[in-house]
Coordinates of C-alpha atoms and ligand atoms in Angstrom, one line a residue:
M1 CA -91.3 -1.4 43.0
T2 CA -95.0 -0.8 43.7
N3 CA -97.6 -3.2 45.0
Q4 CA -101.2 -3.6 43.9
A5 CA -102.4 -0.8 46.2
G6 CA -99.9 1.5 44.6
H7 CA -97.7 1.7 47.6
L8 CA -94.0 1.7 47.3
E9 CA -92.7 -1.7 48.3
T10 CA -89.4 -2.5 49.9
D11 CA -87.1 -5.4 48.9
N12 CA -88.7 -7.5 51.7
G13 CA -92.2 -6.6 50.9
N14 CA -92.9 -3.9 53.5
A15 CA -95.3 -1.3 52.3
L16 CA -93.6 2.0 52.7
G17 CA -96.2 4.3 51.2
T18 CA -98.5 3.7 54.1
L19 CA -96.0 5.3 56.4
E20 CA -96.6 9.0 55.8
K21 CA -94.1 11.6 56.9
K22 CA -95.4 13.0 60.1
P23 CA -94.3 16.0 62.2
F24 CA -91.5 15.1 64.7
M25 CA -92.4 14.9 68.3
V26 CA -90.8 17.6 70.4
S27 CA -90.4 15.5 73.5
L28 CA -86.7 15.2 74.0
G29 CA -84.9 13.3 76.7
Q30 CA -87.1 10.3 76.3
S31 CA -85.4 7.1 77.5
S32 CA -85.0 4.1 75.3
S33 CA -87.3 2.1 77.6
A34 CA -90.3 4.2 76.5
V35 CA -90.4 2.4 73.2
S36 CA -89.9 -1.3 72.4
I37 CA -86.8 -1.9 70.4
P38 CA -86.9 -4.5 67.6
W39 CA -86.5 -7.9 68.9
Q40 CA -86.6 -11.6 68.0
Q41 CA -85.8 -14.5 70.3
R42 CA -82.7 -16.6 69.5
P43 CA -83.8 -19.2 67.0
A44 CA -84.2 -22.8 68.3
G45 CA -80.9 -24.7 68.0
C46 CA -78.8 -21.5 67.6
K47 CA -76.0 -21.3 70.1
D48 CA -74.5 -18.0 68.9
V49 CA -74.2 -15.0 71.2
V50 CA -75.4 -12.7 68.4
W51 CA -78.1 -13.9 65.9
R52 CA -79.7 -12.4 62.8
H53 CA -83.1 -10.9 62.3
S54 CA -85.1 -13.5 60.4
D55 CA -86.3 -11.0 57.8
N56 CA -83.0 -9.3 56.9
P57 CA -82.3 -7.1 55.2
V58 CA -84.7 -4.7 56.9
I59 CA -83.7 -2.0 54.4
G60 CA -82.9 -3.4 51.0
R61 CA -80.8 -1.8 48.3
H62 CA -83.8 -0.2 46.5
Y63 CA -85.7 0.9 49.5
I64 CA -86.2 4.4 48.2
P65 CA -86.5 5.3 44.5
G66 CA -83.2 5.4 42.7
A67 CA -81.2 4.0 45.6
Q68 CA -78.5 1.4 44.8
G69 CA -77.6 0.8 48.4
I70 CA -78.6 1.9 51.9
Y71 CA -76.2 0.6 54.5
N72 CA -73.8 1.5 57.4
S73 CA -76.5 3.7 59.0
A74 CA -77.4 4.8 62.5
V75 CA -80.6 4.9 64.5
V76 CA -81.6 6.2 67.9
P77 CA -84.7 6.2 70.0
Y78 CA -86.6 9.4 69.3
G79 CA -90.0 10.5 70.6
D80 CA -92.5 7.6 70.3
G81 CA -90.3 5.7 67.9
F82 CA -86.9 6.0 66.3
A83 CA -84.9 8.4 64.1
G84 CA -82.0 7.6 61.9
V85 CA -79.3 8.9 59.6
F86 CA -78.8 6.7 56.6
R87 CA -76.0 6.3 54.1
V88 CA -77.8 6.4 50.8
E89 CA -76.1 5.9 47.4
L90 CA -78.0 6.7 44.2
R91 CA -76.7 5.7 40.7
S92 CA -73.8 8.1 41.1
R93 CA -72.7 5.9 44.0
Y94 CA -71.6 9.1 45.7
P95 CA -72.7 8.7 49.3
H96 CA -74.9 11.1 51.1
L97 CA -76.7 11.1 54.5
H98 CA -80.5 11.1 54.6
A99 CA -82.7 11.5 57.7
G100 CA -85.4 8.9 58.4
W101 CA -87.7 7.8 61.1
S102 CA -89.7 4.8 62.1
E103 CA -92.4 3.7 64.6
D104 CA -90.9 0.2 65.2
G105 CA -87.3 0.4 64.0
L106 CA -88.1 -1.9 61.1
V107 CA -90.2 0.0 58.6
W108 CA -88.6 3.3 57.8
H109 CA -89.5 6.5 56.1
I110 CA -86.2 7.8 54.6
E111 CA -86.1 11.3 53.2
P112 CA -85.5 11.3 49.4
N113 CA -83.1 14.2 49.7
P114 CA -79.8 14.4 51.6
I115 CA -79.6 16.4 54.8
Q116 CA -78.8 20.1 54.4
Y117 CA -76.8 21.7 57.1
A118 CA -76.8 25.2 58.6
G119 CA -73.6 26.6 59.9
D120 CA -70.4 28.5 58.9
P121 CA -70.1 28.2 55.1
E122 CA -66.4 27.4 55.5
V123 CA -67.5 24.3 57.5
V124 CA -70.7 23.2 55.9
S125 CA -70.2 20.3 53.4
T126 CA -73.6 19.5 52.0
D127 CA -72.2 18.7 48.6
D128 CA -69.3 16.6 49.7
Y129 CA -69.4 12.8 50.2
A130 CA -70.6 11.6 53.5
Y131 CA -70.7 8.1 54.8
D132 CA -70.8 5.7 57.8
P133 CA -72.8 8.0 60.2
R134 CA -73.2 7.4 63.9
V135 CA -75.8 9.3 66.0
C136 CA -75.2 9.9 69.7
K137 CA -77.6 11.6 72.1
I138 CA -75.8 13.6 74.9
D139 CA -78.1 15.6 77.2
D140 CA -80.7 17.1 74.9
T141 CA -78.7 17.1 71.7
Y142 CA -78.2 14.5 69.0
Y143 CA -74.7 14.6 67.5
V144 CA -74.1 13.1 64.1
T145 CA -70.6 12.0 63.2
W146 CA -69.6 10.7 59.9
C147 CA -66.7 10.3 57.5
G148 CA -66.9 13.5 55.5
G149 CA -65.2 14.7 52.3
K150 CA -64.8 18.3 53.3
N151 CA -61.0 18.4 53.5
G152 CA -61.3 14.7 54.3
P153 CA -61.8 11.9 54.6
T154 CA -62.0 12.7 58.3
I155 CA -64.6 13.0 61.0
S156 CA -67.3 15.5 60.4
V157 CA -69.8 16.5 63.1
A158 CA -73.3 18.0 63.1
T159 CA -75.9 18.6 65.8
T160 CA -79.7 18.3 65.7
K161 CA -82.5 18.3 68.2
D162 CA -85.3 17.3 65.8
F163 CA -83.8 15.5 62.8
Q164 CA -85.1 18.2 60.6
Q165 CA -82.6 21.0 61.2
F166 CA -78.9 20.1 61.4
T167 CA -76.0 22.4 62.1
Q168 CA -72.6 21.3 61.0
I169 CA -69.6 22.3 63.2
D170 CA -65.9 21.9 62.5
N171 CA -64.4 18.6 61.7
A172 CA -63.1 16.8 64.8
F173 CA -59.8 15.7 63.4
L174 CA -57.2 16.3 60.8
P175 CA -57.4 14.1 57.7
F176 CA -57.3 11.2 57.4
N177 CA -59.6 9.6 59.8
R178 CA -62.8 7.4 59.9
N179 CA -65.2 5.8 62.3
G180 CA -65.8 8.7 64.7
V181 CA -67.9 7.3 67.6
L182 CA -68.9 9.5 70.5
F183 CA -69.6 8.2 74.1
P184 CA -73.1 8.9 75.2
R185 CA -72.1 11.0 78.2
K186 CA -69.3 13.2 79.3
I187 CA -66.6 11.3 81.2
N188 CA -64.9 13.4 84.0
G189 CA -66.4 16.5 82.4
K190 CA -65.1 15.9 78.8
F191 CA -66.7 14.6 75.6
F192 CA -64.9 11.5 74.4
M193 CA -64.7 10.2 70.8
L194 CA -63.3 7.0 69.4
S195 CA -61.7 7.2 65.9
R196 CA -59.5 5.3 63.5
P197 CA -56.7 7.3 61.8
S198 CA -56.5 6.1 58.2
D199 CA -55.2 7.0 54.7
D200 CA -57.4 8.5 51.9
G201 CA -58.0 5.2 50.1
H202 CA -59.0 1.7 51.1
T203 CA -56.8 1.8 54.2
P204 CA -54.8 -1.4 54.7
F205 CA -54.3 -0.6 58.5
G206 CA -56.3 0.8 61.3
D207 CA -56.2 1.1 65.1
I208 CA -58.8 2.6 67.5
Y209 CA -57.9 5.8 69.3
V210 CA -59.9 7.9 71.8
S211 CA -59.7 11.7 72.1
Q212 CA -61.2 14.2 74.6
S213 CA -62.8 17.6 74.2
P214 CA -64.2 20.2 76.5
D215 CA -66.5 21.6 73.9
M216 CA -66.9 19.2 70.9
I217 CA -64.6 21.5 68.9
H218 CA -61.1 21.2 70.4
W219 CA -59.9 17.6 70.5
G220 CA -56.8 16.3 72.2
K221 CA -55.3 13.8 74.6
H222 CA -55.3 11.3 71.8
R223 CA -54.7 7.8 73.3
L224 CA -54.5 4.4 71.7
V225 CA -57.3 2.1 72.7
M226 CA -56.6 -1.0 70.7
R227 CA -54.6 -2.2 67.8
R228 CA -55.2 -4.5 64.9
G229 CA -53.2 -7.7 64.8
G230 CA -53.2 -10.4 67.4
G231 CA -51.4 -13.1 65.4
E232 CA -49.3 -13.7 68.5
V233 CA -52.5 -14.6 70.4
G234 CA -54.1 -16.7 67.7
Q235 CA -56.1 -13.9 66.0
W236 CA -56.5 -13.5 62.2
W237 CA -60.0 -12.2 61.9
Q238 CA -58.9 -8.8 63.3
R239 CA -55.4 -8.7 61.9
T240 CA -55.7 -5.9 59.3
K241 CA -57.7 -3.2 60.9
V242 CA -60.3 -2.4 63.6
G243 CA -62.8 0.4 64.0
A244 CA -65.4 1.3 66.5
G245 CA -69.1 0.6 65.6
P246 CA -72.1 1.7 67.5
I247 CA -72.1 4.2 70.4
P248 CA -70.6 2.3 73.4
I249 CA -73.2 1.0 75.9
E250 CA -72.5 1.6 79.5
T251 CA -72.6 -1.5 81.7
E252 CA -71.4 -2.4 85.2
D253 CA -68.5 -4.2 83.6
G254 CA -67.3 -1.3 81.4
W255 CA -68.3 0.4 78.1
L256 CA -69.4 -2.3 75.7
M257 CA -67.8 -1.4 72.4
I258 CA -69.0 -3.4 69.4
Y259 CA -66.5 -3.0 66.6
H260 CA -65.7 -4.1 63.1
A261 CA -62.5 -6.0 62.5
V262 CA -61.0 -6.8 59.1
M263 CA -58.7 -9.6 57.8
D264 CA -57.2 -9.5 54.4
T265 CA -57.6 -12.6 52.2
C266 CA -56.6 -13.7 48.6
N267 CA -60.1 -12.3 47.7
G268 CA -60.0 -9.0 49.6
F269 CA -61.1 -7.7 52.9
V270 CA -63.5 -9.6 55.2
Y271 CA -65.3 -7.4 57.8
S272 CA -66.5 -9.2 61.0
M273 CA -68.0 -7.9 64.3
G274 CA -66.3 -8.2 67.7
A275 CA -66.9 -6.8 71.1
A276 CA -64.7 -5.2 73.8
L277 CA -65.2 -3.8 77.3
L278 CA -63.5 -0.5 78.1
D279 CA -62.8 1.0 81.5
L280 CA -65.6 3.4 82.4
D281 CA -63.4 6.3 83.6
Q282 CA -60.4 5.7 81.4
P283 CA -61.9 4.3 78.2
W284 CA -58.5 3.9 76.5
K285 CA -58.0 0.9 78.8
V286 CA -59.2 -2.3 77.3
L287 CA -60.5 -4.7 79.9
Y288 CA -61.7 -7.5 77.6
R289 CA -61.7 -8.1 73.9
T290 CA -63.3 -11.0 72.1
N291 CA -60.8 -13.6 70.9
Q292 CA -63.2 -14.5 68.1
H293 CA -65.8 -12.6 66.0
V294 CA -69.4 -12.5 67.2
L295 CA -70.8 -12.2 63.7
T296 CA -69.0 -12.7 60.4
P297 CA -70.4 -12.7 56.8
E298 CA -72.3 -15.9 56.2
A299 CA -75.8 -15.0 55.1
D300 CA -76.3 -14.5 51.3
Y301 CA -76.9 -10.8 51.8
E302 CA -73.6 -10.5 53.6
V303 CA -71.4 -12.5 51.2
T304 CA -73.0 -11.1 48.0
G305 CA -73.5 -7.5 47.1
H306 CA -71.6 -4.3 46.1
V307 CA -68.7 -5.3 48.3
P308 CA -69.0 -9.0 49.3
N309 CA -68.1 -10.2 52.8
V310 CA -68.9 -7.2 54.9
V311 CA -70.8 -6.9 58.2
F312 CA -70.4 -3.3 59.4
P313 CA -72.2 -2.3 62.7
C314 CA -73.0 1.4 63.1
A315 CA -75.8 1.5 65.8
A316 CA -77.2 -0.5 68.6
L317 CA -80.5 0.0 70.5
H318 CA -80.5 -1.5 74.0
D319 CA -83.1 -2.2 76.7
S320 CA -81.3 -2.9 79.9
E321 CA -84.5 -4.0 81.7
Q322 CA -85.3 -6.6 79.1
D323 CA -81.7 -7.4 78.7
R324 CA -81.8 -6.9 74.9
V325 CA -79.6 -5.3 72.3
A326 CA -80.5 -4.8 68.6
I327 CA -77.5 -4.1 66.5
Y328 CA -77.9 -2.3 63.1
Y329 CA -75.3 -3.3 60.6
G330 CA -74.6 -2.7 56.9
A331 CA -74.3 -5.9 54.8
A332 CA -72.1 -6.1 51.8
D333 CA -72.1 -2.3 51.4
T334 CA -75.6 -2.9 50.0
S335 CA -78.4 -3.2 52.6
S336 CA -79.2 -2.5 56.3
C337 CA -79.7 -5.5 58.6
L338 CA -80.4 -6.3 62.2
A339 CA -78.9 -8.7 64.7
Y340 CA -79.8 -9.4 68.3
A341 CA -78.1 -10.3 71.6
H342 CA -78.9 -10.4 75.3
L343 CA -76.8 -7.6 76.7
S344 CA -75.7 -9.7 79.8
E345 CA -74.7 -12.6 77.6
L346 CA -72.7 -10.4 75.2
V347 CA -70.8 -8.9 78.2
E348 CA -70.2 -12.4 79.8
F349 CA -69.1 -13.8 76.4
T350 CA -66.7 -10.9 76.0
K351 CA -65.2 -11.6 79.4
A352 CA -65.1 -15.3 79.1
N353 CA -63.5 -15.3 75.5
S354 CA -61.0 -12.5 75.7
A355 CA -57.6 -11.8 74.4
V356 CA -56.3 -8.3 75.0
F357 CA -53.2 -7.4 73.0
Ligands
BMA1 C1 -64.6 0.8 54.8 C2 -65.7 1.9 54.7 C3 -67.0 1.3 54.9 C4 -67.2 0.0 54.1 C5 -66.1 -0.9 54.2 C6 -66.2 -2.1 53.3 O1 -63.4 1.3 54.5 O2 -65.6 2.5 53.5 O3 -68.0 2.2 54.5 O4 -68.4 -0.6 54.5 O5 -64.9 -0.2 53.9 O6 -66.2 -1.8 51.9

C-alpha cells in the first residue's frame, strides 16, 4: 500500500518509506537506558497488570511487500535505537528470519531479504525454515536463537555484532525442540538456555527445561524448570504446554520469565501469557508462577488472523529506572504487537498470585 507521497504505508498508517536504511552504529555495549523504550501509560480505568499498546498491531501483516504475516519476533536495544530479527512469511508461508531496525521501537525498517549466514556449510541453514527468533546480548555479542529446520525442528543459533553479518553455529539441541531462550549473562561461569522439547508437528505437550554450556556449543545438565498442567491447583489456561518467551529479566526477586501457556479447547489451542520468577543462581528452581494469565487473546487482532487466539511473546525491552517493560508479542500468527507493564508491579503480581506446581 502506498500513500499519496508515494511512501510505503503500513497497516496502521505509518510511513515506512521515510525511514531509509542507514549504516549501523558501531557502538556496542550501550545500555538499554540510553534509548527510550516504547511506552504508554495504563489506560484510565484499566486494572490489568499488562496492557496493550493503543495502536496495535505495530507491524501489520503486509508491513513489507509480499508479506502475509510478520509476527513472533525479537527486538533489542542497539546503538541509538533498536535492532530486531523478524519472522516473515511471504506467500509461500515458509518462515524466514529478516533483520530490521528502528529509531523508536515502533516504526521499523525490515530487510526484504532473509538473513544469510556465514559459517560451516554443514551447519548453515539459510534455505531452511526458521521461526520464533529470540535475540540475547551477552557481553559484546548478540546471539540469535530460533526454531530451525536444519535437521530440526530444534534450536538453531547464530551470532552477530552488527545485525548485518551473522554466523551460524551448531544447533544447541537434538531434534525436536523449540523456544530456545538464552539468559543475558553467564550464571556461575556458564551460558544458560531455556527450551521446550517437542515433537515435529503441532506438539500437544510441552514443559520448560534449562541447559548449561561452557561455550555455547556443548549443552548439558538439562533440568526441568516447569511443567504444563496445574489442574490440581485450579489451572486450565496452562494445562497443555508452556514455553519461555522473552529473554529473562534480572530482578532482585529472581529472573522474571514471561512465558506462553496453552490450553486446548473444542476450537483448538489458545495461547496466553504468564510470568514466573526463577532463582537467580539456580534458574531451574521456580520461586513464583502466576496462577492466572497476564494477557490472553481478546483484541480483534489476537482472536482473528492466520491462527486465531494466539498471543506469543518473544521479546521485552525494560527500563529499570523508569520501572517500565515493553513486551513484543505475535498476535494470531499474523502481526507484531506491544504490551506494557510496570516491572515492579509485574514482579509483585507474580509473587502475590502464584501457584508453583
Ligand atoms: C507454536 C509455534 C508458534 C505459533 C504457535 C501458534 O507451535 O509454531 O510459532 O505462534 O504455535 O500457532
